[in-house]
Amino acid sequence: MPFYQSRTAQFVLFTLFIYVLTFASVYFAISSSISFLQVTIKLTQGFNIIIISIFSIINSIILWKFSNYLLFGELRLIEYEHVLERLPFTVINMVFMSSMFNEHDIFTTIILSLLLLYMKVSNWILRDRLESLLQTVNDSTTIFNLIFSTQFFFNLILFSLIDYLMMNFCISNSLLSNSNIGSSASVYLLMGMEFTMLLVDLFNILCHSILNIYEFYKSSLVSLDTHLTSEDEEDDESGFNGLEGKFIYEKIIDTFTRFLKTIIHILLLIPFAMPVMLSKDVVIDLVTLSQNINTIWKIWVNNRKLDDQLPTVTQHQLDSMEDKICIICMDDLSINSIQKNFEKRKPKMLPCGHILHMNCLKNWMERSQTCPMCRLPVFNEKGEVLPTRRERATTPEPSTSTSSDSEENEEWVSFPIETIDDSTITFNLANDDGRILKSRLLINSTTDTTQNSDDILGLKQKINQLQDQINQLNKNMKPIDEKENILLSHTE
């Protein structure tokens, strides 16, 4: 805490110093002027404009801290980190946007930019608060408490109202031929577009919130059904393991909101021929939109392949397992076809041999394309499901073979291999009497003498080169040694 307290003390002292300078600037401007216009001109020139700007920034920070404390309370460490990660890029982007306008737009641009920055930071914190809200859900939580016991939805409505009013204000002023403030239409149009983007982001947060509330509602129904079910009766839905396909629903929401942002950026470029720098937003939106669409398509195709190409585990295979538990949901694996939702809960064998529930596997594959236990890939480079161990076992096993000494006799005899390791191959031989003879073939690894000889010659050449360099250095050192001896003799 000493470091934090020292920074706070420095900020307080700097704030008091700026307040004194601002008061002095205003006092001298008023005392040396005869009209309000002259006071305004003096405050917007020279060193006074720097003091007024710093004064505005400090008061904006104080107002932002106070309003955030009222709306969010104490911020978590991860929320501070996310704000600090995104803030530099956002500020730099706003500075570049402000440089595109004329000098008479500077004050309007600064005021709207500060308000826009505040709303962006609030949106970032609100999105993090959604994750924090979901982490606090427990067995005693109800939907009513989830919606009305926190400030999350109040902040969501409040920010949506502010963004809508600012969007309406900016667009209305951009359509007027003569604005009261005197700024050009492009300033208000650009700021109106930015507030519209914030409104789209809030719509994205609202959709994610509704999706999570629906998942919580399904979970509460399953919990209620579990309590009403007799303990002696086998309940196949004893645990709710998340909404199936939730990840793809979230991707669809993100894709739709990204599509809305792309349309807004394109519509902004068409009538007003905005600077080329703004076209980067269109490029970023198009790239992100194509990536989201490609992700959704791959998830949908992979889910169909998992259901069609992965084998369903038989009762014999399930009985041979020591641990009959799905590692994802921690529920028992069962192939009882009369249970509810058997198509979703049926056990599937991965190419590595591990067994999981079908719905658990789909939820996992939406985020990772590997086995959750051994991390081996499930799909090959072409996007096809790899064959399982069972399928690979049906392919012809490698075997040792021999032939007669005569080249005319093309009959081969196969000897089945039992084990193979790095140095030994074990297989069975059968004689004419039908007796099985266990045989073993030793593998002697030999090195390539030609390669070794080439390596030795290369090392010898390098040694000779180093020796020549040493000799050359010794020759160069002889004149230096002679000069040093001469100097020593003169000094003596």
XYZ file of C-alpha atoms in Angstrom:
492
model
C 0.000 0.000 0.000
C 2.816 2.551 0.478
C 3.371 2.699 -3.291
C -0.327 3.212 -3.926
C -0.551 5.889 -1.226
C 2.437 7.757 -2.632
C 0.859 7.826 -6.092
C -2.400 9.091 -4.587
C -0.576 11.837 -2.704
C 1.238 12.881 -5.885
C -2.042 13.043 -7.791
C -3.671 15.157 -5.056
C -0.743 17.605 -4.995
C -0.716 17.856 -8.788
C -4.482 18.452 -8.801
C -4.188 21.261 -6.241
C -1.359 22.816 -8.259
C -3.460 22.760 -11.459
C -6.427 24.251 -9.605
C -4.252 27.151 -8.398
C -2.871 27.745 -11.907
C -6.365 27.634 -13.405
C -7.693 30.115 -10.862
C -4.730 32.427 -11.526
C -5.176 32.203 -15.308
C -8.868 33.027 -15.110
C -8.250 35.856 -12.626
C -5.560 37.562 -14.727
C -7.614 37.099 -17.911
C -10.650 38.754 -16.304
C -8.687 41.546 -14.641
C -6.931 42.502 -17.882
C -9.997 42.348 -20.144
C -12.962 44.625 -20.690
C -15.371 42.125 -22.281
C -16.307 38.465 -22.101
C -15.083 37.923 -25.659
C -11.629 39.208 -24.770
C -11.525 36.922 -21.712
C -12.420 33.936 -23.897
C -9.732 34.805 -26.432
C -7.043 35.096 -23.743
C -8.022 31.792 -22.132
C -7.788 29.995 -25.490
C -4.304 31.256 -26.363
C -0.776 30.503 -25.238
C -0.084 28.839 -21.917
C -3.647 29.311 -20.685
C -5.089 26.761 -23.112
C -2.656 24.118 -21.782
C -3.701 24.813 -18.187
C -7.397 24.731 -19.076
C -6.930 21.444 -20.980
C -5.111 19.763 -18.074
C -7.766 21.114 -15.706
C -10.499 19.558 -17.865
C -8.704 16.197 -18.036
C -8.178 16.047 -14.259
C -11.804 16.888 -13.559
C -12.877 14.266 -16.093
C -10.772 11.653 -14.277
C -12.233 12.652 -10.899
C -15.767 12.552 -12.289
C -15.069 9.172 -13.928
C -13.736 7.679 -10.674
C -16.677 8.998 -8.672
C -19.335 7.827 -11.145
C -17.675 4.416 -11.496
C -17.700 4.027 -7.730
C -21.426 4.796 -7.690
C -22.241 2.440 -10.580
C -19.773 -0.428 -10.069
C -18.301 -0.055 -6.608
C -14.731 -1.259 -6.185
C -13.235 -2.494 -9.441
C -11.565 -5.895 -9.522
C -7.949 -6.350 -10.544
C -8.879 -8.047 -13.825
C -11.169 -5.117 -14.696
C -8.317 -2.669 -14.124
C -6.059 -4.808 -16.323
C -8.584 -4.964 -19.167
C -9.089 -1.195 -19.046
C -5.339 -0.532 -19.109
C -4.867 -2.988 -21.997
C -7.492 -1.367 -24.233
C -7.128 2.265 -23.199
C -3.866 3.188 -25.043
C -5.088 1.991 -28.454
C -8.440 3.739 -27.949
C -6.810 7.041 -26.953
C -4.410 6.940 -29.912
C -7.286 6.193 -32.267
C -9.248 9.162 -30.879
C -6.237 11.471 -31.279
C -5.927 10.503 -34.935
C -9.640 11.036 -35.464
C -9.490 14.461 -33.792
C -6.636 15.530 -36.063
C -8.866 15.141 -39.124
C -11.095 18.095 -38.266
C -10.643 21.856 -38.453
C -9.392 24.044 -35.614
C -12.839 25.486 -34.853
C -14.060 21.940 -34.070
C -11.447 21.259 -31.389
C -13.510 21.970 -28.259
C -16.554 20.078 -29.480
C -14.315 17.176 -30.486
C -12.573 17.111 -27.087
C -15.839 17.172 -25.125
C -17.472 14.457 -27.222
C -14.264 12.376 -27.223
C -14.024 12.455 -23.421
C -17.660 11.418 -23.082
C -17.147 8.699 -25.697
C -14.044 7.429 -23.885
C -15.931 7.313 -20.595
C -18.766 5.305 -22.156
C -16.314 2.885 -23.785
C -14.549 2.224 -20.483
C -17.923 1.711 -18.790
C -18.886 -0.820 -21.468
C -15.655 -2.752 -20.901
C -16.288 -2.895 -17.158
C -19.921 -3.888 -17.720
C -18.868 -6.823 -19.920
C -16.464 -8.015 -17.229
C -19.205 -7.638 -14.635
C -21.340 -10.088 -16.615
C -18.675 -12.767 -16.133
C -18.401 -11.849 -12.441
C -22.185 -12.092 -12.086
C -22.209 -15.594 -13.567
C -19.453 -16.718 -11.204
C -21.560 -15.787 -8.167
C -24.431 -18.087 -9.176
C -25.019 -20.943 -6.707
C -27.785 -23.351 -5.710
C -29.673 -20.713 -3.701
C -29.697 -18.151 -6.521
C -33.027 -17.448 -8.213
C -33.758 -15.691 -11.489
C -35.339 -12.783 -9.607
C -32.201 -12.324 -7.502
C -30.017 -12.693 -10.571
C -31.813 -9.868 -12.382
C -32.790 -7.420 -9.635
C -30.293 -7.938 -6.818
C -27.351 -6.442 -8.706
C -26.729 -3.180 -10.547
C -25.768 -4.960 -13.753
C -29.076 -4.620 -15.581
C -29.632 -1.116 -14.183
C -26.254 -0.069 -15.614
C -27.096 -1.785 -18.891
C -30.336 0.207 -19.231
C -28.665 3.456 -18.117
C -25.773 3.157 -20.585
C -28.159 2.226 -23.388
C -30.235 5.333 -22.687
C -27.151 7.596 -22.633
C -25.787 6.109 -25.867
C -29.146 6.480 -27.580
C -29.520 10.131 -26.507
C -25.967 10.969 -27.610
C -26.457 9.163 -30.919
C -29.692 11.058 -31.531
C -28.050 14.370 -30.553
C -25.032 13.887 -32.839
C -27.007 12.686 -35.848
C -29.545 15.508 -35.465
C -26.770 18.126 -35.366
C -25.035 16.555 -38.352
C -28.220 16.959 -40.407
C -28.653 20.635 -39.507
C -27.199 23.108 -41.955
C -26.143 25.620 -39.272
C -25.230 24.164 -35.914
C -25.468 26.248 -32.790
C -21.973 25.291 -31.671
C -20.460 25.885 -35.090
C -18.874 22.504 -35.695
C -18.967 20.756 -39.033
C -21.372 17.933 -39.786
C -18.533 15.402 -40.090
C -17.652 15.780 -36.373
C -21.173 14.996 -35.221
C -21.580 12.264 -37.813
C -18.412 10.490 -36.721
C -19.271 10.798 -33.029
C -22.814 9.630 -33.715
C -21.385 6.567 -35.436
C -19.149 5.845 -32.428
C -22.072 6.074 -29.996
C -24.056 3.804 -32.316
C -21.225 1.267 -32.071
C -21.461 1.440 -28.290
C -25.198 0.826 -28.545
C -24.494 -2.266 -30.666
C -21.983 -3.465 -28.047
C -24.620 -3.074 -25.341
C -27.017 -5.084 -27.488
C -24.332 -7.784 -27.676
C -24.010 -7.773 -23.868
C -27.806 -7.973 -23.538
C -27.980 -11.014 -25.846
C -25.224 -12.775 -23.917
C -27.045 -11.988 -20.671
C -30.317 -13.435 -21.985
C -28.483 -16.565 -23.146
C -26.886 -17.066 -19.720
C -30.193 -16.428 -17.931
C -31.839 -19.047 -20.130
C -29.053 -21.491 -19.275
C -29.592 -20.752 -15.586
C -33.343 -21.277 -16.059
C -32.735 -24.696 -17.648
C -30.387 -25.572 -14.809
C -33.006 -24.609 -12.202
C -35.611 -26.769 -13.955
C -33.241 -29.739 -13.924
C -32.485 -29.175 -10.228
C -36.199 -29.033 -9.421
C -36.826 -32.216 -11.391
C -33.972 -33.897 -9.528
C -35.464 -33.055 -6.132
C -38.897 -34.310 -7.164
C -37.495 -37.579 -8.465
C -37.238 -40.443 -6.013
C -33.772 -41.347 -4.837
C -34.336 -44.968 -5.716
C -35.282 -44.138 -9.280
C -32.424 -43.842 -11.695
C -32.243 -40.290 -13.015
C -30.402 -39.836 -16.225
C -30.541 -36.032 -16.008
C -29.106 -35.861 -12.500
C -26.725 -33.109 -13.464
C -26.971 -30.112 -15.744
C -23.718 -29.709 -17.617
C -24.353 -26.476 -19.455
C -26.473 -25.466 -22.389
C -25.605 -27.608 -25.382
C -24.299 -25.506 -28.245
C -23.849 -22.429 -26.049
C -20.517 -21.590 -27.636
C -21.975 -21.581 -31.139
C -24.888 -19.424 -29.940
C -22.392 -16.935 -28.539
C -20.532 -16.957 -31.845
C -23.783 -16.296 -33.719
C -24.494 -13.305 -31.455
C -20.980 -11.929 -31.995
C -21.256 -12.472 -35.747
C -24.600 -10.678 -35.952
C -23.378 -7.660 -33.971
C -20.188 -7.545 -36.046
C -22.355 -7.563 -39.180
C -24.294 -4.561 -37.826
C -21.032 -2.701 -37.175
C -19.810 -3.439 -40.685
C -23.029 -2.091 -42.210
C -22.778 1.094 -40.117
C -19.161 1.698 -41.177
C -19.976 1.129 -44.838
C -22.982 3.459 -44.692
C -20.766 6.112 -43.119
C -18.244 5.929 -45.959
C -20.763 6.132 -48.805
C -22.318 9.624 -48.559
C -19.591 11.643 -46.848
C -16.329 10.333 -48.332
C -14.689 10.150 -44.918
C -10.861 9.963 -44.724
C -9.105 6.763 -45.666
C -8.028 6.183 -42.046
C -11.610 5.335 -41.151
C -11.671 2.576 -43.757
C -9.488 0.487 -41.431
C -12.573 -0.107 -39.282
C -14.371 -1.537 -42.302
C -11.416 -3.832 -43.058
C -11.206 -4.995 -39.429
C -14.956 -5.646 -39.333
C -14.875 -7.639 -42.577
C -11.928 -9.774 -41.432
C -13.516 -10.467 -38.035
C -16.873 -11.213 -39.657
C -15.336 -13.734 -42.064
C -13.436 -15.414 -39.205
C -16.609 -15.747 -37.118
C -18.587 -17.182 -40.038
C -15.793 -19.660 -40.787
C -15.690 -20.708 -37.115
C -19.455 -21.292 -36.998
C -19.348 -23.339 -40.209
C -16.463 -25.499 -38.971
C -18.214 -26.142 -35.643
C -21.421 -27.197 -37.391
C -19.596 -29.521 -39.816
C -17.423 -31.039 -37.072
C -20.450 -31.742 -34.871
C -22.065 -33.711 -37.694
C -18.846 -35.644 -38.290
C -18.524 -36.495 -34.601
C -21.999 -38.006 -34.530
C -21.610 -39.909 -37.801
C -17.991 -41.092 -37.753
C -17.151 -41.727 -34.098
C -18.204 -45.228 -32.969
C -20.687 -45.663 -30.134
C -19.263 -47.701 -27.257
C -20.679 -51.194 -26.734
C -21.574 -52.700 -23.373
C -18.586 -55.064 -23.586
C -16.180 -52.160 -24.096
C -17.800 -50.259 -21.257
C -17.503 -53.240 -18.904
C -13.800 -53.561 -19.677
C -13.168 -50.002 -18.454
C -11.977 -49.425 -14.905
C -13.313 -45.868 -14.629
C -16.739 -45.477 -16.243
C -16.974 -41.703 -15.763
C -17.062 -38.919 -18.339
C -14.119 -36.654 -17.544
C -16.042 -33.499 -18.590
C -19.340 -33.802 -16.693
C -18.115 -36.386 -14.126
C -21.282 -38.468 -14.685
C -21.425 -42.213 -15.225
C -21.186 -43.570 -18.753
C -24.153 -45.709 -19.770
C -25.535 -47.187 -22.980
C -29.072 -47.739 -21.730
C -31.087 -46.885 -24.850
C -34.308 -46.334 -22.895
C -32.923 -43.415 -20.919
C -33.981 -39.877 -21.699
C -31.914 -38.015 -24.287
C -29.893 -41.102 -25.130
C -28.831 -39.596 -28.464
C -27.207 -36.721 -26.583
C -25.820 -38.777 -23.707
C -24.594 -41.819 -25.601
C -20.884 -42.556 -25.048
C -18.554 -42.033 -28.000
C -15.008 -43.311 -28.392
C -12.362 -40.830 -29.533
C -9.492 -41.823 -31.853
C -7.185 -42.031 -28.829
C -9.509 -44.530 -27.105
C -11.006 -42.265 -24.420
C -14.790 -42.262 -24.019
C -17.036 -39.239 -23.438
C -20.707 -38.319 -23.620
C -21.795 -37.044 -27.017
C -23.087 -33.687 -25.786
C -20.030 -33.186 -23.561
C -17.802 -33.974 -26.520
C -19.587 -31.428 -28.727
C -19.299 -28.716 -26.107
C -15.606 -29.455 -25.709
C -14.899 -29.607 -29.447
C -16.428 -26.170 -29.927
C -13.455 -24.768 -28.012
C -10.686 -27.293 -28.664
C -10.075 -29.892 -31.367
C -8.136 -32.264 -29.092
C -8.985 -34.903 -26.513
C -9.526 -33.324 -23.058
C -7.510 -36.100 -21.394
C -4.480 -36.792 -23.600
C -4.613 -33.752 -25.943
C -4.307 -35.915 -29.056
C -6.022 -34.438 -32.147
C -9.455 -35.693 -33.156
C -9.411 -34.338 -36.727
C -6.683 -34.618 -39.327
C -5.368 -31.847 -41.565
C -8.240 -32.357 -44.020
C -10.848 -31.963 -41.276
C -11.798 -35.655 -41.188
C -12.178 -37.630 -37.967
C -9.147 -39.818 -37.318
C -9.765 -43.584 -37.090
C -10.103 -44.993 -33.596
C -7.887 -47.686 -32.139
C -10.598 -50.216 -32.751
C -10.696 -49.376 -36.449
C -6.938 -49.421 -36.704
C -6.904 -52.847 -35.072
C -8.990 -54.288 -37.916
C -6.325 -53.371 -40.469
C -3.774 -56.114 -41.381
C -1.136 -56.422 -38.694
C 2.526 -56.336 -39.667
C 4.122 -59.780 -39.809
C 7.399 -61.394 -40.696
C 7.511 -63.433 -43.868
C 9.867 -65.785 -45.582
C 10.097 -67.400 -48.981
C 11.834 -70.389 -50.417
C 15.270 -70.039 -51.885
C 13.900 -70.652 -55.327
C 12.776 -67.474 -57.125
C 10.168 -69.518 -59.031
C 8.301 -70.379 -55.831
C 6.276 -67.262 -54.947
C 4.454 -68.731 -51.931
C 5.002 -66.794 -48.689
C 4.426 -67.925 -45.136
C 3.174 -65.324 -42.604
C 4.255 -65.320 -38.949
C 1.997 -63.181 -36.662
C 3.860 -60.649 -34.551
C 3.084 -60.522 -30.830
C 5.207 -57.623 -29.568
C 7.515 -55.029 -31.095
C 9.935 -52.768 -29.278
C 13.042 -50.830 -30.215
C 15.374 -53.840 -30.301
C 13.224 -57.013 -30.369
C 10.402 -58.490 -32.467
C 8.575 -61.476 -30.936
C 6.525 -63.786 -33.186
C 5.249 -67.397 -33.332
C 6.392 -70.227 -35.642
C 4.442 -73.409 -36.309
C 6.129 -76.665 -37.409
C 4.584 -79.541 -39.338
C 3.270 -81.166 -36.130
C 1.311 -78.009 -35.222
C 3.571 -77.089 -32.340
C 3.884 -73.335 -31.710
C 7.436 -72.119 -31.296
C 7.915 -68.643 -29.849
C 10.733 -66.910 -31.710
C 12.486 -63.619 -31.244
C 14.267 -61.406 -33.764
C 16.938 -59.032 -32.458
C 17.433 -55.695 -34.207
C 20.993 -54.400 -34.252
C 21.105 -50.688 -34.950
C 24.135 -49.720 -37.056
C 25.336 -46.250 -37.807
C 26.090 -45.006 -41.245
C 29.884 -45.209 -41.504
C 29.889 -43.067 -44.615
C 28.050 -40.285 -42.838
C 30.383 -40.592 -39.843
C 33.449 -40.393 -42.052
C 32.079 -37.292 -43.764
C 31.496 -35.692 -40.375
C 35.048 -36.512 -39.283
C 36.490 -34.986 -42.454
C 34.413 -31.865 -41.901
C 35.682 -31.523 -38.338
C 39.284 -31.946 -39.504
C 38.828 -29.195 -42.085
C 37.411 -26.848 -39.453
C 40.345 -27.626 -37.129
C 42.804 -26.840 -39.915
C 41.039 -23.554 -40.633
C 41.198 -22.586 -36.963
C 44.895 -23.500 -36.862
C 45.586 -21.266 -39.881
C 43.743 -18.385 -38.227
C 45.786 -18.837 -35.039
C 49.032 -18.808 -37.022
C 47.963 -15.637 -38.840
C 47.158 -13.947 -35.541
C 50.574 -14.923 -34.172
C 52.254 -13.353 -37.222
C 50.301 -10.150 -36.722
C 51.254 -10.054 -33.056
C 55.039 -10.250 -33.700
C 55.445 -6.600 -34.902
C 53.400 -5.415 -31.954
C 55.612 -7.345 -29.523
C 58.763 -5.905 -31.121
C 57.440 -2.328 -30.815
C 56.511 -2.989 -27.204
C 60.040 -4.249 -26.434
C 61.560 -1.143 -28.060
C 59.355 1.152 -25.999
C 60.248 -0.685 -22.818
C 63.977 -0.402 -23.584
C 63.684 3.383 -24.157
C 61.801 3.896 -20.936
C 64.488 2.083 -18.991
